[in-house]
């Protein structure tokens, strides 16, 4: 199967093999070694000296952990949204009682740093900014460096959803001043779902000391205490961590710069292929199109569900459909982690044939 959803993504054979290692005591020395290796390699990948924690969770749990460890009820936050996942991040903070102001840009567009700067200048009470780096629902990547610069200058904490970007698109966590960065194992990391990662800056720890949102499972101060002795507060997803260790060894061997360069190359290759089919990309400005997921509009009259089903049953190609406002209108090709040009060629061929000869619904 050519699994080309924007996560979960295919995993290399050696990662699959690593998953079948015997169980170990999570309070013993082998686990401490495993935790240490995965944590330090991820700090390298995140380009950070900040604390980094591995949570047994999908990405959404990591986003919730970022919010509940940093803020208090009534804190004013600015949620910058360019799509479905930006909306989700805002909803999490709202649900916990933060005063969330949403700065939304139309689906297909990236956030405008100027507009963010103006909004922050107009409201000095904003304590934190929630920002999606790569909006998986639209295939748009925000200019994280420019946005981080603006947020840094204004002063609030910067919390970044890097679920579908970290490990595939370069993020300079410390240089750009990102206080909390969240990612998840099943995206560009080439690991099955089950582990979320979160880095925490000294400024975020300062906020943590007085943050009053309720937390128990996601208590990062407790995670820090346990990490000092090579443990996690709760039973960790050991199997997924085995896979993570192997995937990070592969990424290190390839070199992170080479990994990022590959994603830039494959991103451009995929967009060119989609456009060659006469299809329109969702990103309005191709310079902000994502190098991990390509979203394109289906031709008028195409039934999204039927189209995806035909790709799957006739071509063994699995793509994702639209979310939020774009549900029913688009398809998305994931190209993060383990992907080569030949995989994209296969997808392109399958789309071409499917659009040329759509299976007709029974009358
Ligand atoms: N944020 C982004 C940008 C995502 O792409 C996703 C997953 N598609 C999530 C958050 C949520 O992650 P999960 O499904 O792992 O909870």
GROMACS .gro file of C-alpha atoms and ligand atoms in nm:
model
  379
    1UNK     CA    1   0.000   0.000   0.000
    2UNK     CA    2   0.122   0.350  -0.082
    3UNK     CA    3   0.021   0.520   0.241
    4UNK     CA    4   0.033   0.889   0.163
    5UNK     CA    5  -0.180   1.041   0.436
    6UNK     CA    6  -0.018   1.322   0.633
    7UNK     CA    7   0.033   1.084   0.926
    8UNK     CA    8   0.053   0.811   1.024
    9UNK     CA    9   0.333   0.769   0.773
   10UNK     CA   10   0.515   0.457   0.649
   11UNK     CA   11   0.790   0.323   0.872
   12UNK     CA   12   1.127   0.180   0.759
   13UNK     CA   13   1.184  -0.195   0.799
   14UNK     CA   14   1.447  -0.144   1.067
   15UNK     CA   15   1.201   0.065   1.269
   16UNK     CA   16   0.939  -0.210   1.232
   17UNK     CA   17   1.197  -0.462   1.353
   18UNK     CA   18   1.292  -0.243   1.649
   19UNK     CA   19   0.928  -0.245   1.760
   20UNK     CA   20   0.942  -0.616   1.832
   21UNK     CA   21   1.214  -0.603   2.097
   22UNK     CA   22   1.136  -0.763   2.436
   23UNK     CA   23   0.967  -0.564   2.708
   24UNK     CA   24   1.183  -0.406   2.976
   25UNK     CA   25   1.128  -0.266   3.321
   26UNK     CA   26   1.045   0.100   3.281
   27UNK     CA   27   1.205   0.164   3.620
   28UNK     CA   28   1.530  -0.006   3.518
   29UNK     CA   29   1.861   0.096   3.355
   30UNK     CA   30   1.773  -0.015   2.999
   31UNK     CA   31   1.478   0.220   2.997
   32UNK     CA   32   1.688   0.505   3.135
   33UNK     CA   33   1.930   0.456   2.843
   34UNK     CA   34   1.644   0.448   2.592
   35UNK     CA   35   1.485   0.762   2.735
   36UNK     CA   36   1.819   0.941   2.741
   37UNK     CA   37   1.907   0.857   2.380
   38UNK     CA   38   1.569   0.951   2.234
   39UNK     CA   39   1.551   1.271   2.440
   40UNK     CA   40   1.899   1.396   2.352
   41UNK     CA   41   1.861   1.313   1.982
   42UNK     CA   42   1.531   1.499   1.975
   43UNK     CA   43   1.691   1.801   2.142
   44UNK     CA   44   1.940   1.799   1.855
   45UNK     CA   45   1.660   1.771   1.601
   46UNK     CA   46   1.467   2.054   1.771
   47UNK     CA   47   1.791   2.258   1.784
   48UNK     CA   48   1.735   2.324   2.151
   49UNK     CA   49   1.902   2.304   2.488
   50UNK     CA   50   1.561   2.326   2.653
   51UNK     CA   51   1.416   2.040   2.851
   52UNK     CA   52   1.233   1.797   2.627
   53UNK     CA   53   0.974   1.542   2.736
   54UNK     CA   54   0.824   1.235   2.574
   55UNK     CA   55   0.455   1.196   2.648
   56UNK     CA   56   0.255   0.880   2.587
   57UNK     CA   57   0.001   1.048   2.364
   58UNK     CA   58  -0.078   1.167   2.015
   59UNK     CA   59   0.000   1.525   1.917
   60UNK     CA   60  -0.318   1.673   2.062
   61UNK     CA   61  -0.212   1.559   2.410
   62UNK     CA   62   0.113   1.748   2.359
   63UNK     CA   63  -0.080   2.064   2.269
   64UNK     CA   64  -0.295   2.025   2.578
   65UNK     CA   65   0.016   1.970   2.791
   66UNK     CA   66   0.165   2.294   2.657
   67UNK     CA   67  -0.145   2.491   2.752
   68UNK     CA   68  -0.216   2.346   3.097
   69UNK     CA   69   0.145   2.373   3.213
   70UNK     CA   70   0.188   2.735   3.113
   71UNK     CA   71  -0.130   2.934   3.170
   72UNK     CA   72  -0.402   3.012   3.423
   73UNK     CA   73  -0.778   3.053   3.388
   74UNK     CA   74  -0.856   3.393   3.236
   75UNK     CA   75  -0.510   3.441   3.083
   76UNK     CA   76  -0.542   3.622   2.754
   77UNK     CA   77  -0.394   3.429   2.463
   78UNK     CA   78  -0.368   3.503   2.094
   79UNK     CA   79  -0.439   3.199   1.878
   80UNK     CA   80  -0.317   3.247   1.524
   81UNK     CA   81  -0.517   3.019   1.300
   82UNK     CA   82  -0.478   2.937   0.932
   83UNK     CA   83  -0.692   2.623   0.934
   84UNK     CA   84  -0.838   2.332   1.120
   85UNK     CA   85  -0.545   2.263   1.352
   86UNK     CA   86  -0.512   2.629   1.443
   87UNK     CA   87  -0.879   2.621   1.541
   88UNK     CA   88  -0.820   2.308   1.750
   89UNK     CA   89  -0.533   2.472   1.939
   90UNK     CA   90  -0.758   2.769   2.020
   91UNK     CA   91  -1.039   2.537   2.132
   92UNK     CA   92  -0.810   2.352   2.374
   93UNK     CA   93  -0.716   2.675   2.551
   94UNK     CA   94  -1.078   2.797   2.550
   95UNK     CA   95  -1.196   2.470   2.702
   96UNK     CA   96  -0.958   2.524   2.994
   97UNK     CA   97  -1.090   2.874   3.057
   98UNK     CA   98  -0.828   3.094   2.894
   99UNK     CA   99  -0.942   3.418   2.733
  100UNK     CA  100  -0.857   3.326   2.375
  101UNK     CA  101  -0.851   3.588   2.103
  102UNK     CA  102  -0.841   3.426   1.760
  103UNK     CA  103  -0.657   3.590   1.474
  104UNK     CA  104  -0.775   3.382   1.179
  105UNK     CA  105  -0.649   3.398   0.823
  106UNK     CA  106  -0.848   3.244   0.537
  107UNK     CA  107  -0.788   2.876   0.461
  108UNK     CA  108  -0.506   2.858   0.206
  109UNK     CA  109  -0.324   3.161   0.339
  110UNK     CA  110  -0.032   3.190   0.579
  111UNK     CA  111  -0.037   3.420   0.882
  112UNK     CA  112   0.084   3.771   0.809
  113UNK     CA  113   0.360   3.869   1.056
  114UNK     CA  114   0.267   4.238   1.017
  115UNK     CA  115  -0.091   4.170   1.123
  116UNK     CA  116   0.032   3.967   1.420
  117UNK     CA  117   0.267   4.248   1.523
  118UNK     CA  118  -0.019   4.498   1.509
  119UNK     CA  119  -0.248   4.277   1.713
  120UNK     CA  120   0.018   4.224   1.981
  121UNK     CA  121   0.103   4.594   1.992
  122UNK     CA  122  -0.265   4.677   2.038
  123UNK     CA  123  -0.305   4.441   2.333
  124UNK     CA  124  -0.018   4.424   2.582
  125UNK     CA  125  -0.222   4.194   2.808
  126UNK     CA  126  -0.164   3.893   2.579
  127UNK     CA  127   0.041   3.641   2.776
  128UNK     CA  128   0.088   3.374   2.514
  129UNK     CA  129   0.064   3.310   2.143
  130UNK     CA  130  -0.054   2.976   2.003
  131UNK     CA  131   0.078   2.912   1.654
  132UNK     CA  132   0.063   2.624   1.407
  133UNK     CA  133   0.386   2.593   1.211
  134UNK     CA  134   0.259   2.366   0.936
  135UNK     CA  135  -0.119   2.365   0.887
  136UNK     CA  136  -0.183   2.008   0.778
  137UNK     CA  137  -0.544   2.081   0.677
  138UNK     CA  138  -0.447   2.333   0.408
  139UNK     CA  139  -0.089   2.238   0.322
  140UNK     CA  140   0.039   2.582   0.419
  141UNK     CA  141   0.354   2.646   0.622
  142UNK     CA  142   0.374   2.962   0.826
  143UNK     CA  143   0.692   3.168   0.820
  144UNK     CA  144   0.783   3.059   1.171
  145UNK     CA  145   1.105   3.257   1.190
  146UNK     CA  146   0.934   3.584   1.095
  147UNK     CA  147   0.637   3.520   1.324
  148UNK     CA  148   0.860   3.419   1.614
  149UNK     CA  149   1.063   3.737   1.571
  150UNK     CA  150   0.748   3.946   1.598
  151UNK     CA  151   0.620   3.758   1.903
  152UNK     CA  152   0.959   3.774   2.072
  153UNK     CA  153   0.977   4.151   2.022
  154UNK     CA  154   0.632   4.192   2.179
  155UNK     CA  155   0.706   3.968   2.478
  156UNK     CA  156   0.440   3.694   2.513
  157UNK     CA  157   0.530   3.328   2.536
  158UNK     CA  158   0.535   3.147   2.202
  159UNK     CA  159   0.375   2.803   2.188
  160UNK     CA  160   0.420   2.622   1.857
  161UNK     CA  161   0.239   2.324   1.709
  162UNK     CA  162   0.513   2.154   1.509
  163UNK     CA  163   0.325   1.826   1.484
  164UNK     CA  164   0.352   1.796   1.105
  165UNK     CA  165   0.673   1.995   1.058
  166UNK     CA  166   0.939   1.917   1.321
  167UNK     CA  167   1.184   1.660   1.193
  168UNK     CA  168   1.093   1.739   0.831
  169UNK     CA  169   1.118   2.118   0.814
  170UNK     CA  170   1.399   2.287   1.001
  171UNK     CA  171   1.300   2.457   1.329
  172UNK     CA  172   1.561   2.656   1.523
  173UNK     CA  173   1.385   2.640   1.857
  174UNK     CA  174   1.639   2.834   2.063
  175UNK     CA  175   1.757   3.076   1.796
  176UNK     CA  176   1.399   3.173   1.710
  177UNK     CA  177   1.288   3.182   2.074
  178UNK     CA  178   1.016   2.917   2.078
  179UNK     CA  179   0.907   2.857   2.436
  180UNK     CA  180   0.713   2.536   2.386
  181UNK     CA  181   0.737   2.321   2.074
  182UNK     CA  182   0.517   2.016   2.027
  183UNK     CA  183   0.549   1.733   1.775
  184UNK     CA  184   0.425   1.375   1.743
  185UNK     CA  185   0.587   1.045   1.648
  186UNK     CA  186   0.362   0.943   1.358
  187UNK     CA  187   0.452   1.230   1.125
  188UNK     CA  188   0.791   1.300   0.969
  189UNK     CA  189   0.970   1.095   1.233
  190UNK     CA  190   0.884   0.763   1.062
  191UNK     CA  191   0.757   0.613   1.387
  192UNK     CA  192   0.409   0.474   1.470
  193UNK     CA  193   0.161   0.691   1.662
  194UNK     CA  194   0.183   0.702   2.040
  195UNK     CA  195   0.446   0.952   2.151
  196UNK     CA  196   0.422   1.332   2.165
  197UNK     CA  197   0.728   1.544   2.228
  198UNK     CA  198   0.741   1.884   2.395
  199UNK     CA  199   1.031   2.120   2.461
  200UNK     CA  200   1.010   2.374   2.742
  201UNK     CA  201   1.215   2.695   2.763
  202UNK     CA  202   1.334   2.862   3.086
  203UNK     CA  203   1.070   3.133   3.031
  204UNK     CA  204   0.802   2.866   3.001
  205UNK     CA  205   0.924   2.711   3.328
  206UNK     CA  206   0.890   3.050   3.495
  207UNK     CA  207   0.530   3.065   3.379
  208UNK     CA  208   0.481   2.705   3.489
  209UNK     CA  209   0.567   2.796   3.847
  210UNK     CA  210   0.252   3.008   3.876
  211UNK     CA  211   0.031   2.845   3.610
  212UNK     CA  212  -0.299   2.741   3.767
  213UNK     CA  213  -0.473   2.538   3.497
  214UNK     CA  214  -0.562   2.190   3.626
  215UNK     CA  215  -0.321   1.913   3.530
  216UNK     CA  216  -0.236   1.570   3.652
  217UNK     CA  217  -0.125   1.332   3.376
  218UNK     CA  218   0.037   1.620   3.184
  219UNK     CA  219   0.225   1.770   3.480
  220UNK     CA  220   0.559   1.863   3.323
  221UNK     CA  221   0.718   1.967   3.652
  222UNK     CA  222   0.668   1.609   3.764
  223UNK     CA  223   0.804   1.482   3.431
  224UNK     CA  224   1.117   1.692   3.488
  225UNK     CA  225   1.168   1.548   3.833
  226UNK     CA  226   1.129   1.192   3.705
  227UNK     CA  227   1.350   1.253   3.401
  228UNK     CA  228   1.637   1.341   3.635
  229UNK     CA  229   1.644   0.975   3.737
  230UNK     CA  230   1.581   0.835   3.390
  231UNK     CA  231   1.212   0.775   3.433
  232UNK     CA  232   0.871   0.905   3.333
  233UNK     CA  233   0.592   0.969   3.585
  234UNK     CA  234   0.363   0.711   3.423
  235UNK     CA  235   0.422   0.389   3.232
  236UNK     CA  236   0.573   0.500   2.898
  237UNK     CA  237   0.502   0.369   2.548
  238UNK     CA  238   0.818   0.160   2.546
  239UNK     CA  239   0.751  -0.006   2.210
  240UNK     CA  240   0.707   0.322   2.026
  241UNK     CA  241   1.023   0.451   2.192
  242UNK     CA  242   1.217   0.152   2.055
  243UNK     CA  243   1.101   0.255   1.711
  244UNK     CA  244   1.185   0.618   1.780
  245UNK     CA  245   1.542   0.532   1.880
  246UNK     CA  246   1.595   0.347   1.554
  247UNK     CA  247   1.432   0.618   1.340
  248UNK     CA  248   1.651   0.885   1.501
  249UNK     CA  249   1.960   0.675   1.431
  250UNK     CA  250   1.853   0.661   1.066
  251UNK     CA  251   1.793   1.036   1.056
  252UNK     CA  252   2.127   1.107   1.219
  253UNK     CA  253   2.303   0.879   0.969
  254UNK     CA  254   2.136   1.060   0.680
  255UNK     CA  255   2.201   1.398   0.843
  256UNK     CA  256   1.927   1.639   0.944
  257UNK     CA  257   2.026   1.888   0.674
  258UNK     CA  258   1.987   1.615   0.414
  259UNK     CA  259   1.647   1.523   0.561
  260UNK     CA  260   1.530   1.885   0.534
  261UNK     CA  261   1.670   1.916   0.180
  262UNK     CA  262   1.488   1.599   0.079
  263UNK     CA  263   1.157   1.740   0.203
  264UNK     CA  264   1.211   2.063   0.009
  265UNK     CA  265   1.286   1.860  -0.303
  266UNK     CA  266   0.990   1.624  -0.264
  267UNK     CA  267   0.757   1.913  -0.180
  268UNK     CA  268   0.845   2.094  -0.502
  269UNK     CA  269   0.825   1.769  -0.696
  270UNK     CA  270   0.477   1.691  -0.562
  271UNK     CA  271   0.342   2.039  -0.636
  272UNK     CA  272   0.478   2.025  -0.990
  273UNK     CA  273   0.313   1.684  -1.039
  274UNK     CA  274  -0.024   1.805  -0.908
  275UNK     CA  275  -0.014   2.116  -1.125
  276UNK     CA  276   0.081   1.906  -1.427
  277UNK     CA  277  -0.255   1.734  -1.384
  278UNK     CA  278  -0.427   2.073  -1.417
  279UNK     CA  279  -0.522   2.075  -1.047
  280UNK     CA  280  -0.518   2.385  -0.828
  281UNK     CA  281  -0.321   2.394  -0.504
  282UNK     CA  282  -0.496   2.504  -0.184
  283UNK     CA  283  -0.211   2.739  -0.080
  284UNK     CA  284  -0.271   3.074  -0.247
  285UNK     CA  285   0.098   3.162  -0.244
  286UNK     CA  286   0.311   2.870  -0.350
  287UNK     CA  287   0.607   3.011  -0.161
  288UNK     CA  288   0.421   2.918   0.158
  289UNK     CA  289   0.315   2.574   0.036
  290UNK     CA  290   0.410   2.294   0.271
  291UNK     CA  291   0.694   2.055   0.199
  292UNK     CA  292   0.529   1.784   0.410
  293UNK     CA  293   0.173   1.782   0.276
  294UNK     CA  294   0.025   1.895  -0.056
  295UNK     CA  295  -0.342   1.994  -0.063
  296UNK     CA  296  -0.523   2.045  -0.392
  297UNK     CA  297  -0.882   2.117  -0.498
  298UNK     CA  298  -1.073   1.840  -0.667
  299UNK     CA  299  -1.224   1.930  -1.006
  300UNK     CA  300  -1.585   2.051  -0.987
  301UNK     CA  301  -1.829   1.766  -0.959
  302UNK     CA  302  -1.575   1.522  -0.810
  303UNK     CA  303  -1.705   1.340  -0.506
  304UNK     CA  304  -1.421   1.346  -0.252
  305UNK     CA  305  -1.519   1.024  -0.079
  306UNK     CA  306  -1.564   0.831  -0.403
  307UNK     CA  307  -1.237   0.969  -0.541
  308UNK     CA  308  -1.038   0.859  -0.233
  309UNK     CA  309  -1.211   0.523  -0.232
  310UNK     CA  310  -1.128   0.462  -0.597
  311UNK     CA  311  -0.763   0.552  -0.540
  312UNK     CA  312  -0.750   0.305  -0.255
  313UNK     CA  313  -0.931   0.014  -0.412
  314UNK     CA  314  -0.801   0.042  -0.769
  315UNK     CA  315  -0.451   0.179  -0.711
  316UNK     CA  316  -0.365   0.096  -0.351
  317UNK     CA  317  -0.294   0.465  -0.292
  318UNK     CA  318  -0.425   0.616   0.032
  319UNK     CA  319  -0.466   0.993   0.049
  320UNK     CA  320  -0.655   1.214   0.295
  321UNK     CA  321  -0.957   1.433   0.226
  322UNK     CA  322  -1.048   1.779   0.347
  323UNK     CA  323  -1.109   1.895   0.703
  324UNK     CA  324  -1.302   2.186   0.851
  325UNK     CA  325  -1.410   2.432   0.581
  326UNK     CA  326  -1.242   2.222   0.312
  327UNK     CA  327  -1.420   1.895   0.391
  328UNK     CA  328  -1.547   1.736   0.069
  329UNK     CA  329  -1.353   1.971  -0.157
  330UNK     CA  330  -0.990   1.870  -0.155
  331UNK     CA  331  -0.742   1.585  -0.130
  332UNK     CA  332  -0.412   1.587   0.057
  333UNK     CA  333  -0.095   1.398  -0.021
  334UNK     CA  334   0.140   1.337   0.270
  335UNK     CA  335   0.511   1.344   0.187
  336UNK     CA  336   0.690   1.351   0.518
  337UNK     CA  337   0.939   1.101   0.652
  338UNK     CA  338   0.993   0.795   0.436
  339UNK     CA  339   0.910   0.910   0.085
  340UNK     CA  340   1.078   0.913  -0.254
  341UNK     CA  341   0.996   1.058  -0.594
  342UNK     CA  342   0.876   0.715  -0.711
  343UNK     CA  343   0.604   0.717  -0.441
  344UNK     CA  344   0.482   1.051  -0.573
  345UNK     CA  345   0.493   0.926  -0.933
  346UNK     CA  346   0.269   0.638  -0.827
  347UNK     CA  347   0.023   0.882  -0.666
  348UNK     CA  348   0.025   1.111  -0.970
  349UNK     CA  349  -0.045   0.822  -1.204
  350UNK     CA  350  -0.329   0.699  -0.982
  351UNK     CA  351  -0.488   1.046  -0.965
  352UNK     CA  352  -0.457   1.091  -1.342
  353UNK     CA  353  -0.631   0.761  -1.413
  354UNK     CA  354  -0.899   0.813  -1.150
  355UNK     CA  355  -0.992   1.160  -1.273
  356UNK     CA  356  -0.996   1.036  -1.633
  357UNK     CA  357  -1.225   0.746  -1.553
  358UNK     CA  358  -1.419   0.808  -1.232
  359UNK     CA  359  -1.615   0.509  -1.113
  360UNK     CA  360  -1.975   0.609  -1.175
  361UNK     CA  361  -2.209   0.579  -0.882
  362UNK     CA  362  -2.501   0.343  -0.932
  363UNK     CA  363  -2.793   0.540  -1.087
  364LIG     N1  364  -0.158   1.961   1.475
  364LIG     C1  365  -0.127   1.934   1.349
  364LIG     C2  366  -0.064   2.041   1.267
  364LIG     C3  367  -0.154   1.807   1.295
  364LIG     O1  368  -0.123   1.780   1.169
  364LIG     C4  369  -0.214   1.709   1.377
  364LIG     C5  370  -0.243   1.571   1.324
  364LIG     N2  371  -0.287   1.564   1.194
  364LIG     C6  372  -0.244   1.744   1.507
  364LIG     C7  373  -0.214   1.869   1.555
  364LIG     C8  374  -0.311   1.647   1.598
  364LIG     O2  375  -0.229   1.542   1.623
  364LIG     P1  376  -0.284   1.398   1.672
  364LIG     O3  377  -0.379   1.351   1.568
  364LIG     O4  378  -0.155   1.323   1.675
  364LIG     O5  379  -0.345   1.418   1.803
   0.00000   0.00000   0.00000
